[in-house]
GROMACS .gro file of C-alpha atoms in nm:
model
  367
    1UNK     CA    1   8.997   8.099   9.822
    2UNK     CA    2   8.924   8.486   9.877
    3UNK     CA    3   8.572   8.398   9.947
    4UNK     CA    4   8.658   8.139  10.206
    5UNK     CA    5   8.912   8.386  10.367
    6UNK     CA    6   8.630   8.649  10.399
    7UNK     CA    7   8.383   8.385  10.538
    8UNK     CA    8   8.641   8.304  10.793
    9UNK     CA    9   8.680   8.667  10.900
   10UNK     CA   10   8.298   8.699  10.925
   11UNK     CA   11   8.278   8.377  11.135
   12UNK     CA   12   8.548   8.521  11.363
   13UNK     CA   13   8.340   8.843  11.383
   14UNK     CA   14   8.030   8.659  11.487
   15UNK     CA   15   8.233   8.468  11.753
   16UNK     CA   16   8.330   8.808  11.901
   17UNK     CA   17   7.955   8.927  11.888
   18UNK     CA   18   7.849   8.625  12.089
   19UNK     CA   19   8.149   8.645  12.325
   20UNK     CA   20   8.281   8.297  12.248
   21UNK     CA   21   8.593   8.373  12.059
   22UNK     CA   22   8.798   8.065  12.035
   23UNK     CA   23   9.188   8.090  12.107
   24UNK     CA   24   9.241   7.938  11.763
   25UNK     CA   25   9.051   8.212  11.575
   26UNK     CA   26   9.219   8.478  11.788
   27UNK     CA   27   9.569   8.347  11.688
   28UNK     CA   28   9.479   8.332  11.332
   29UNK     CA   29   9.355   8.686  11.335
   30UNK     CA   30   9.652   8.829  11.520
   31UNK     CA   31   9.908   8.677  11.266
   32UNK     CA   32   9.742   8.712  10.931
   33UNK     CA   33   9.894   8.973  10.669
   34UNK     CA   34   9.604   9.213  10.707
   35UNK     CA   35   9.498   9.466  10.958
   36UNK     CA   36   9.173   9.421  11.124
   37UNK     CA   37   8.946   9.637  11.348
   38UNK     CA   38   8.599   9.544  11.464
   39UNK     CA   39   8.357   9.804  11.584
   40UNK     CA   40   8.039   9.694  11.754
   41UNK     CA   41   7.699   9.860  11.704
   42UNK     CA   42   7.768  10.127  11.947
   43UNK     CA   43   8.085  10.244  11.731
   44UNK     CA   44   8.320  10.095  12.009
   45UNK     CA   45   8.626   9.910  11.905
   46UNK     CA   46   8.602   9.558  12.021
   47UNK     CA   47   8.915   9.405  11.858
   48UNK     CA   48   9.235   9.508  11.680
   49UNK     CA   49   9.511   9.276  11.565
   50UNK     CA   50   9.892   9.332  11.557
   51UNK     CA   51   9.913   9.406  11.197
   52UNK     CA   52   9.671   9.694  11.241
   53UNK     CA   53   9.879   9.851  11.505
   54UNK     CA   54  10.166   9.836  11.272
   55UNK     CA   55   9.967  10.001  10.997
   56UNK     CA   56   9.883  10.285  11.246
   57UNK     CA   57  10.238  10.302  11.356
   58UNK     CA   58  10.131  10.247  11.726
   59UNK     CA   59  10.274  10.043  11.989
   60UNK     CA   60  10.052   9.790  12.146
   61UNK     CA   61   9.819   9.988  12.356
   62UNK     CA   62   9.472   9.903  12.516
   63UNK     CA   63   9.257  10.054  12.234
   64UNK     CA   64   8.989   9.819  12.281
   65UNK     CA   65   8.692  10.007  12.423
   66UNK     CA   66   8.785  10.320  12.227
   67UNK     CA   67   8.522  10.480  12.000
   68UNK     CA   68   8.613  10.606  11.648
   69UNK     CA   69   8.629  10.950  11.766
   70UNK     CA   70   8.876  10.847  12.043
   71UNK     CA   71   9.093  10.683  11.778
   72UNK     CA   72   9.094  10.994  11.575
   73UNK     CA   73   9.205  11.216  11.847
   74UNK     CA   74   9.478  10.958  11.987
   75UNK     CA   75   9.787  11.156  12.078
   76UNK     CA   76  10.027  10.909  11.930
   77UNK     CA   77   9.853  10.884  11.605
   78UNK     CA   78  10.014  11.100  11.324
   79UNK     CA   79   9.816  11.371  11.159
   80UNK     CA   80   9.842  11.176  10.829
   81UNK     CA   81   9.704  10.866  10.971
   82UNK     CA   82   9.410  11.052  11.111
   83UNK     CA   83   9.322  11.211  10.794
   84UNK     CA   84   9.344  10.871  10.637
   85UNK     CA   85   9.125  10.704  10.892
   86UNK     CA   86   8.860  10.987  10.837
   87UNK     CA   87   8.865  10.940  10.459
   88UNK     CA   88   8.826  10.555  10.508
   89UNK     CA   89   8.517  10.623  10.727
   90UNK     CA   90   8.370  10.862  10.480
   91UNK     CA   91   8.430  10.652  10.165
   92UNK     CA   92   8.301  10.333  10.340
   93UNK     CA   93   8.058  10.380  10.628
   94UNK     CA   94   7.923  10.739  10.529
   95UNK     CA   95   7.890  10.664  10.159
   96UNK     CA   96   7.818  10.297  10.190
   97UNK     CA   97   8.128  10.153   9.973
   98UNK     CA   98   8.237   9.801  10.056
   99UNK     CA   99   8.594   9.880   9.949
  100UNK     CA  100   8.815  10.165   9.917
  101UNK     CA  101   9.184  10.203   9.772
  102UNK     CA  102   9.436  10.464   9.846
  103UNK     CA  103   9.800  10.537   9.830
  104UNK     CA  104  10.007  10.641  10.138
  105UNK     CA  105  10.287  10.905  10.165
  106UNK     CA  106  10.536  10.633  10.060
  107UNK     CA  107  10.355  10.553   9.736
  108UNK     CA  108  10.243  10.208   9.874
  109UNK     CA  109   9.884  10.112   9.776
  110UNK     CA  110   9.619   9.968  10.030
  111UNK     CA  111   9.274   9.830  10.000
  112UNK     CA  112   9.014   9.848  10.288
  113UNK     CA  113   8.710   9.615  10.288
  114UNK     CA  114   8.425   9.676  10.512
  115UNK     CA  115   8.179   9.417  10.611
  116UNK     CA  116   7.850   9.538  10.790
  117UNK     CA  117   7.472   9.488  10.767
  118UNK     CA  118   7.220   9.234  10.909
  119UNK     CA  119   7.449   8.942  10.919
  120UNK     CA  120   7.708   9.146  11.136
  121UNK     CA  121   7.411   9.267  11.370
  122UNK     CA  122   7.526   9.632  11.340
  123UNK     CA  123   7.898   9.566  11.363
  124UNK     CA  124   8.167   9.696  11.129
  125UNK     CA  125   8.464   9.477  11.039
  126UNK     CA  126   8.742   9.675  10.854
  127UNK     CA  127   9.014   9.464  10.692
  128UNK     CA  128   9.318   9.654  10.544
  129UNK     CA  129   9.571   9.488  10.304
  130UNK     CA  130   9.868   9.611  10.107
  131UNK     CA  131   9.806   9.563   9.738
  132UNK     CA  132  10.125   9.734   9.596
  133UNK     CA  133  10.235   9.414   9.421
  134UNK     CA  134   9.906   9.369   9.252
  135UNK     CA  135   9.900   9.755   9.147
  136UNK     CA  136  10.249   9.703   8.999
  137UNK     CA  137  10.124   9.407   8.786
  138UNK     CA  138   9.824   9.607   8.680
  139UNK     CA  139  10.031   9.917   8.586
  140UNK     CA  140  10.272   9.697   8.389
  141UNK     CA  141  10.004   9.535   8.214
  142UNK     CA  142   9.856   9.880   8.110
  143UNK     CA  143  10.189  10.012   8.003
  144UNK     CA  144  10.263   9.700   7.780
  145UNK     CA  145   9.907   9.755   7.612
  146UNK     CA  146   9.996  10.126   7.566
  147UNK     CA  147  10.331  10.024   7.414
  148UNK     CA  148  10.178   9.777   7.184
  149UNK     CA  149   9.917  10.034   7.064
  150UNK     CA  150  10.202  10.279   7.028
  151UNK     CA  151  10.399  10.049   6.794
  152UNK     CA  152  10.101  10.002   6.567
  153UNK     CA  153  10.037  10.391   6.572
  154UNK     CA  154  10.390  10.464   6.489
  155UNK     CA  155  10.425  10.225   6.189
  156UNK     CA  156  10.101  10.363   6.056
  157UNK     CA  157  10.210  10.724   6.089
  158UNK     CA  158  10.560  10.654   5.937
  159UNK     CA  159  10.389  10.486   5.630
  160UNK     CA  160  10.093  10.742   5.576
  161UNK     CA  161  10.274  11.075   5.647
  162UNK     CA  162  10.649  11.043   5.626
  163UNK     CA  163  10.664  10.957   5.252
  164UNK     CA  164  10.450  11.231   5.128
  165UNK     CA  165  10.626  11.490   5.362
  166UNK     CA  166  10.956  11.369   5.183
  167UNK     CA  167  10.806  11.430   4.844
  168UNK     CA  168  10.670  11.779   4.945
  169UNK     CA  169  11.004  11.864   5.082
  170UNK     CA  170  11.179  11.771   4.761
  171UNK     CA  171  10.952  11.985   4.552
  172UNK     CA  172  10.976  12.291   4.777
  173UNK     CA  173  11.358  12.267   4.740
  174UNK     CA  174  11.295  12.270   4.355
  175UNK     CA  175  11.081  12.582   4.375
  176UNK     CA  176  11.288  12.754   4.602
  177UNK     CA  177  11.506  12.944   4.327
  178UNK     CA  178  11.181  13.068   4.187
  179UNK     CA  179  11.060  13.188   4.507
  180UNK     CA  180  11.382  13.350   4.584
  181UNK     CA  181  11.352  13.555   4.242
  182UNK     CA  182  11.007  13.654   4.355
  183UNK     CA  183  11.125  13.780   4.702
  184UNK     CA  184  10.943  13.503   4.885
  185UNK     CA  185  11.234  13.295   4.994
  186UNK     CA  186  11.119  13.325   5.369
  187UNK     CA  187  10.804  13.128   5.248
  188UNK     CA  188  11.022  12.837   5.155
  189UNK     CA  189  11.209  12.867   5.482
  190UNK     CA  190  10.885  12.844   5.681
  191UNK     CA  191  10.748  12.547   5.485
  192UNK     CA  192  11.079  12.350   5.517
  193UNK     CA  193  11.099  12.421   5.893
  194UNK     CA  194  10.742  12.303   5.945
  195UNK     CA  195  10.801  11.988   5.738
  196UNK     CA  196  11.120  11.920   5.947
  197UNK     CA  197  10.924  11.961   6.268
  198UNK     CA  198  10.651  11.735   6.145
  199UNK     CA  199  10.931  11.465   6.072
  200UNK     CA  200  11.069  11.528   6.429
  201UNK     CA  201  10.734  11.446   6.571
  202UNK     CA  202  10.705  11.132   6.371
  203UNK     CA  203  11.061  11.042   6.472
  204UNK     CA  204  10.960  11.083   6.838
  205UNK     CA  205  10.674  10.851   6.797
  206UNK     CA  206  10.907  10.597   6.626
  207UNK     CA  207  11.177  10.628   6.898
  208UNK     CA  208  10.919  10.560   7.174
  209UNK     CA  209  10.797  10.273   7.003
  210UNK     CA  210  11.135  10.114   6.963
  211UNK     CA  211  11.442  10.307   7.050
  212UNK     CA  212  11.735  10.253   6.824
  213UNK     CA  213  12.036  10.027   6.948
  214UNK     CA  214  12.279  10.235   7.130
  215UNK     CA  215  12.594  10.320   6.944
  216UNK     CA  216  12.822  10.323   7.257
  217UNK     CA  217  13.155  10.484   7.322
  218UNK     CA  218  13.340  10.585   7.633
  219UNK     CA  219  13.306  10.941   7.761
  220UNK     CA  220  13.381  11.108   8.088
  221UNK     CA  221  13.075  11.208   8.280
  222UNK     CA  222  13.226  11.572   8.334
  223UNK     CA  223  13.247  11.628   7.951
  224UNK     CA  224  12.892  11.494   7.893
  225UNK     CA  225  12.741  11.727   8.145
  226UNK     CA  226  12.952  12.037   8.060
  227UNK     CA  227  12.813  11.996   7.700
  228UNK     CA  228  12.456  11.981   7.817
  229UNK     CA  229  12.498  12.276   8.032
  230UNK     CA  230  12.624  12.472   7.745
  231UNK     CA  231  12.337  12.372   7.526
  232UNK     CA  232  12.084  12.484   7.803
  233UNK     CA  233  12.234  12.798   7.950
  234UNK     CA  234  12.082  13.042   7.707
  235UNK     CA  235  11.741  12.881   7.742
  236UNK     CA  236  11.777  12.901   8.119
  237UNK     CA  237  11.868  13.254   8.097
  238UNK     CA  238  11.563  13.349   7.888
  239UNK     CA  239  11.328  13.165   8.145
  240UNK     CA  240  11.513  13.342   8.451
  241UNK     CA  241  11.660  13.027   8.580
  242UNK     CA  242  12.007  12.939   8.698
  243UNK     CA  243  12.187  12.615   8.602
  244UNK     CA  244  12.457  12.517   8.846
  245UNK     CA  245  12.697  12.236   8.760
  246UNK     CA  246  12.856  12.080   9.067
  247UNK     CA  247  13.222  12.006   9.036
  248UNK     CA  248  13.343  11.653   9.119
  249UNK     CA  249  13.707  11.554   9.137
  250UNK     CA  250  13.671  11.174   9.038
  251UNK     CA  251  13.728  11.060   8.686
  252UNK     CA  252  13.390  10.896   8.612
  253UNK     CA  253  13.379  10.719   8.280
  254UNK     CA  254  13.067  10.560   8.124
  255UNK     CA  255  13.004  10.371   7.810
  256UNK     CA  256  12.696  10.521   7.642
  257UNK     CA  257  12.539  10.643   7.299
  258UNK     CA  258  12.632  11.007   7.363
  259UNK     CA  259  12.345  11.129   7.138
  260UNK     CA  260  12.087  10.933   7.338
  261UNK     CA  261  12.225  11.028   7.669
  262UNK     CA  262  12.226  11.394   7.577
  263UNK     CA  263  11.857  11.364   7.471
  264UNK     CA  264  11.767  11.212   7.813
  265UNK     CA  265  11.949  11.479   8.013
  266UNK     CA  266  11.838  11.779   7.809
  267UNK     CA  267  11.482  11.649   7.829
  268UNK     CA  268  11.501  11.613   8.219
  269UNK     CA  269  11.671  11.971   8.236
  270UNK     CA  270  11.394  12.131   8.028
  271UNK     CA  271  11.126  11.969   8.222
  272UNK     CA  272  11.297  12.109   8.526
  273UNK     CA  273  11.299  12.450   8.383
  274UNK     CA  274  10.934  12.427   8.289
  275UNK     CA  275  10.832  12.325   8.650
  276UNK     CA  276  10.991  12.639   8.779
  277UNK     CA  277  10.707  12.890   8.826
  278UNK     CA  278  10.747  13.253   8.725
  279UNK     CA  279  10.725  13.493   9.041
  280UNK     CA  280  10.760  13.860   9.097
  281UNK     CA  281  10.936  13.833   9.417
  282UNK     CA  282  11.299  13.758   9.486
  283UNK     CA  283  11.261  13.380   9.416
  284UNK     CA  284  11.513  13.241   9.179
  285UNK     CA  285  11.465  12.913   8.998
  286UNK     CA  286  11.768  12.688   9.033
  287UNK     CA  287  11.856  12.360   8.852
  288UNK     CA  288  12.139  12.172   9.012
  289UNK     CA  289  12.330  11.915   8.805
  290UNK     CA  290  12.607  11.684   8.939
  291UNK     CA  291  12.739  11.332   8.953
  292UNK     CA  292  12.890  11.105   9.212
  293UNK     CA  293  13.023  10.754   9.240
  294UNK     CA  294  12.835  10.491   9.403
  295UNK     CA  295  12.997  10.149   9.416
  296UNK     CA  296  13.004  10.017   9.062
  297UNK     CA  297  12.762  10.291   8.931
  298UNK     CA  298  12.776  10.652   8.828
  299UNK     CA  299  12.456  10.850   8.962
  300UNK     CA  300  12.383  11.171   8.790
  301UNK     CA  301  12.140  11.396   8.978
  302UNK     CA  302  11.935  11.682   8.834
  303UNK     CA  303  11.732  11.872   9.080
  304UNK     CA  304  11.522  12.179   9.084
  305UNK     CA  305  11.328  12.397   9.327
  306UNK     CA  306  11.011  12.397   9.127
  307UNK     CA  307  10.655  12.322   9.201
  308UNK     CA  308  10.715  11.954   9.258
  309UNK     CA  309  10.466  11.648   9.177
  310UNK     CA  310  10.221  11.457   9.369
  311UNK     CA  311  10.195  11.088   9.422
  312UNK     CA  312   9.941  11.038   9.150
  313UNK     CA  313  10.173  11.225   8.902
  314UNK     CA  314  10.484  11.026   9.004
  315UNK     CA  315  10.301  10.702   8.962
  316UNK     CA  316  10.249  10.776   8.593
  317UNK     CA  317  10.537  10.982   8.506
  318UNK     CA  318  10.693  10.719   8.277
  319UNK     CA  319  10.367  10.611   8.117
  320UNK     CA  320  10.348  10.683   7.718
  321UNK     CA  321  10.116  10.966   7.642
  322UNK     CA  322  10.085  11.087   8.003
  323UNK     CA  323  10.164  11.464   8.041
  324UNK     CA  324  10.069  11.749   8.266
  325UNK     CA  325  10.163  12.006   7.989
  326UNK     CA  326   9.910  12.158   7.763
  327UNK     CA  327  10.122  12.111   7.448
  328UNK     CA  328  10.315  11.792   7.565
  329UNK     CA  329  10.315  11.464   7.376
  330UNK     CA  330  10.375  11.252   7.714
  331UNK     CA  331  10.649  11.072   7.538
  332UNK     CA  332  10.977  11.249   7.669
  333UNK     CA  333  11.017  11.071   7.984
  334UNK     CA  334  10.891  10.732   7.848
  335UNK     CA  335  11.164  10.749   7.574
  336UNK     CA  336  11.421  10.857   7.829
  337UNK     CA  337  11.334  10.557   8.055
  338UNK     CA  338  11.365  10.316   7.788
  339UNK     CA  339  11.697  10.468   7.660
  340UNK     CA  340  11.849  10.443   8.027
  341UNK     CA  341  11.730  10.074   8.060
  342UNK     CA  342  11.888   9.997   7.722
  343UNK     CA  343  12.212  10.114   7.873
  344UNK     CA  344  12.178   9.891   8.181
  345UNK     CA  345  12.073  10.169   8.405
  346UNK     CA  346  11.760  10.306   8.569
  347UNK     CA  347  11.603  10.647   8.655
  348UNK     CA  348  11.454  10.737   9.007
  349UNK     CA  349  11.250  11.027   9.099
  350UNK     CA  350  11.200  11.202   9.429
  351UNK     CA  351  10.956  11.486   9.452
  352UNK     CA  352  10.733  11.688   9.697
  353UNK     CA  353  10.472  11.946   9.596
  354UNK     CA  354  10.610  12.303   9.631
  355UNK     CA  355  10.955  12.171   9.723
  356UNK     CA  356  11.096  12.053   9.408
  357UNK     CA  357  11.201  11.736   9.211
  358UNK     CA  358  11.517  11.532   9.189
  359UNK     CA  359  11.600  11.283   8.908
  360UNK     CA  360  11.880  11.037   8.959
  361UNK     CA  361  12.007  10.841   8.665
  362UNK     CA  362  12.212  10.544   8.756
  363UNK     CA  363  12.458  10.398   8.488
  364UNK     CA  364  12.739  10.136   8.493
  365UNK     CA  365  13.075  10.279   8.579
  366UNK     CA  366  13.356  10.192   8.331
  367UNK     CA  367  13.676  10.119   8.537
   0.00000   0.00000   0.00000
């Protein structure tokens, strides 16, 4: 079907070249769900359809007869669109690629297909189509594969490592009185602490594979957030950050597993503090926390004025094993996302490079 579609476009292009474009073909090209531009051998635009005008965010103008350079200097074309067109030209015409994929400023994915060569008599036919739905399916399949692999890995780790660690910990506790008599009790403390840390890592793998069923209880959002802020204030002070909890008058109650919900919020706050760069000027890192009611939902927001994230990072933010930290596991946000979904909620993220990041956790409101 795709081949027939492309052949139809090529047939239409040949009709343009010969000057005998049929009205039926013109109507088809005007109303298909792809943007189309046709440039002749001199680089002059000979046809552009309505969909392409919409993609370029231009009103219907007499662009036919313009060169590619005229299009790049069009007064009503945004700077982002000009850069994108130039990138498409570089990847397709200059480098000779038949297709090129990119993401726009709104996170939508597009594919550009170029037809040229002898059959086109020197003409260039550009076809642009949004492929966000296909990308979403592809990413979902990729994530499911990762989760399946993660489950097998977690089970293997739990079986091969956890049992020996438990035995080691037991023997160290038996030897601890003897080490204390020798004045080496700190060795036992270090060994036990490292064993516990290894167990925590294993537990994180297991949780990311299959988070436990929430043990829910009703709690006011204000109480939950105050407790989390108390847990992070000292850490924020050490990193030179300020944590500001916005007051809210509404009595907002949620039914959640308090331990799991604290884990999610603490993880996001710590990520926010790590995203705030260290500076010598008067710049002060801030983490803003608050909540508000939105219909039948409670929305908890956590925002920072850190370095922000680009679109590529945002697209993979909740993927297992994806991390931008040197010592990160890439599991924190993946686990957090699954915990929130298990509570019937969702997490959304807004971020811009050098402007900061804002997480919004939406949960059902308990009346």
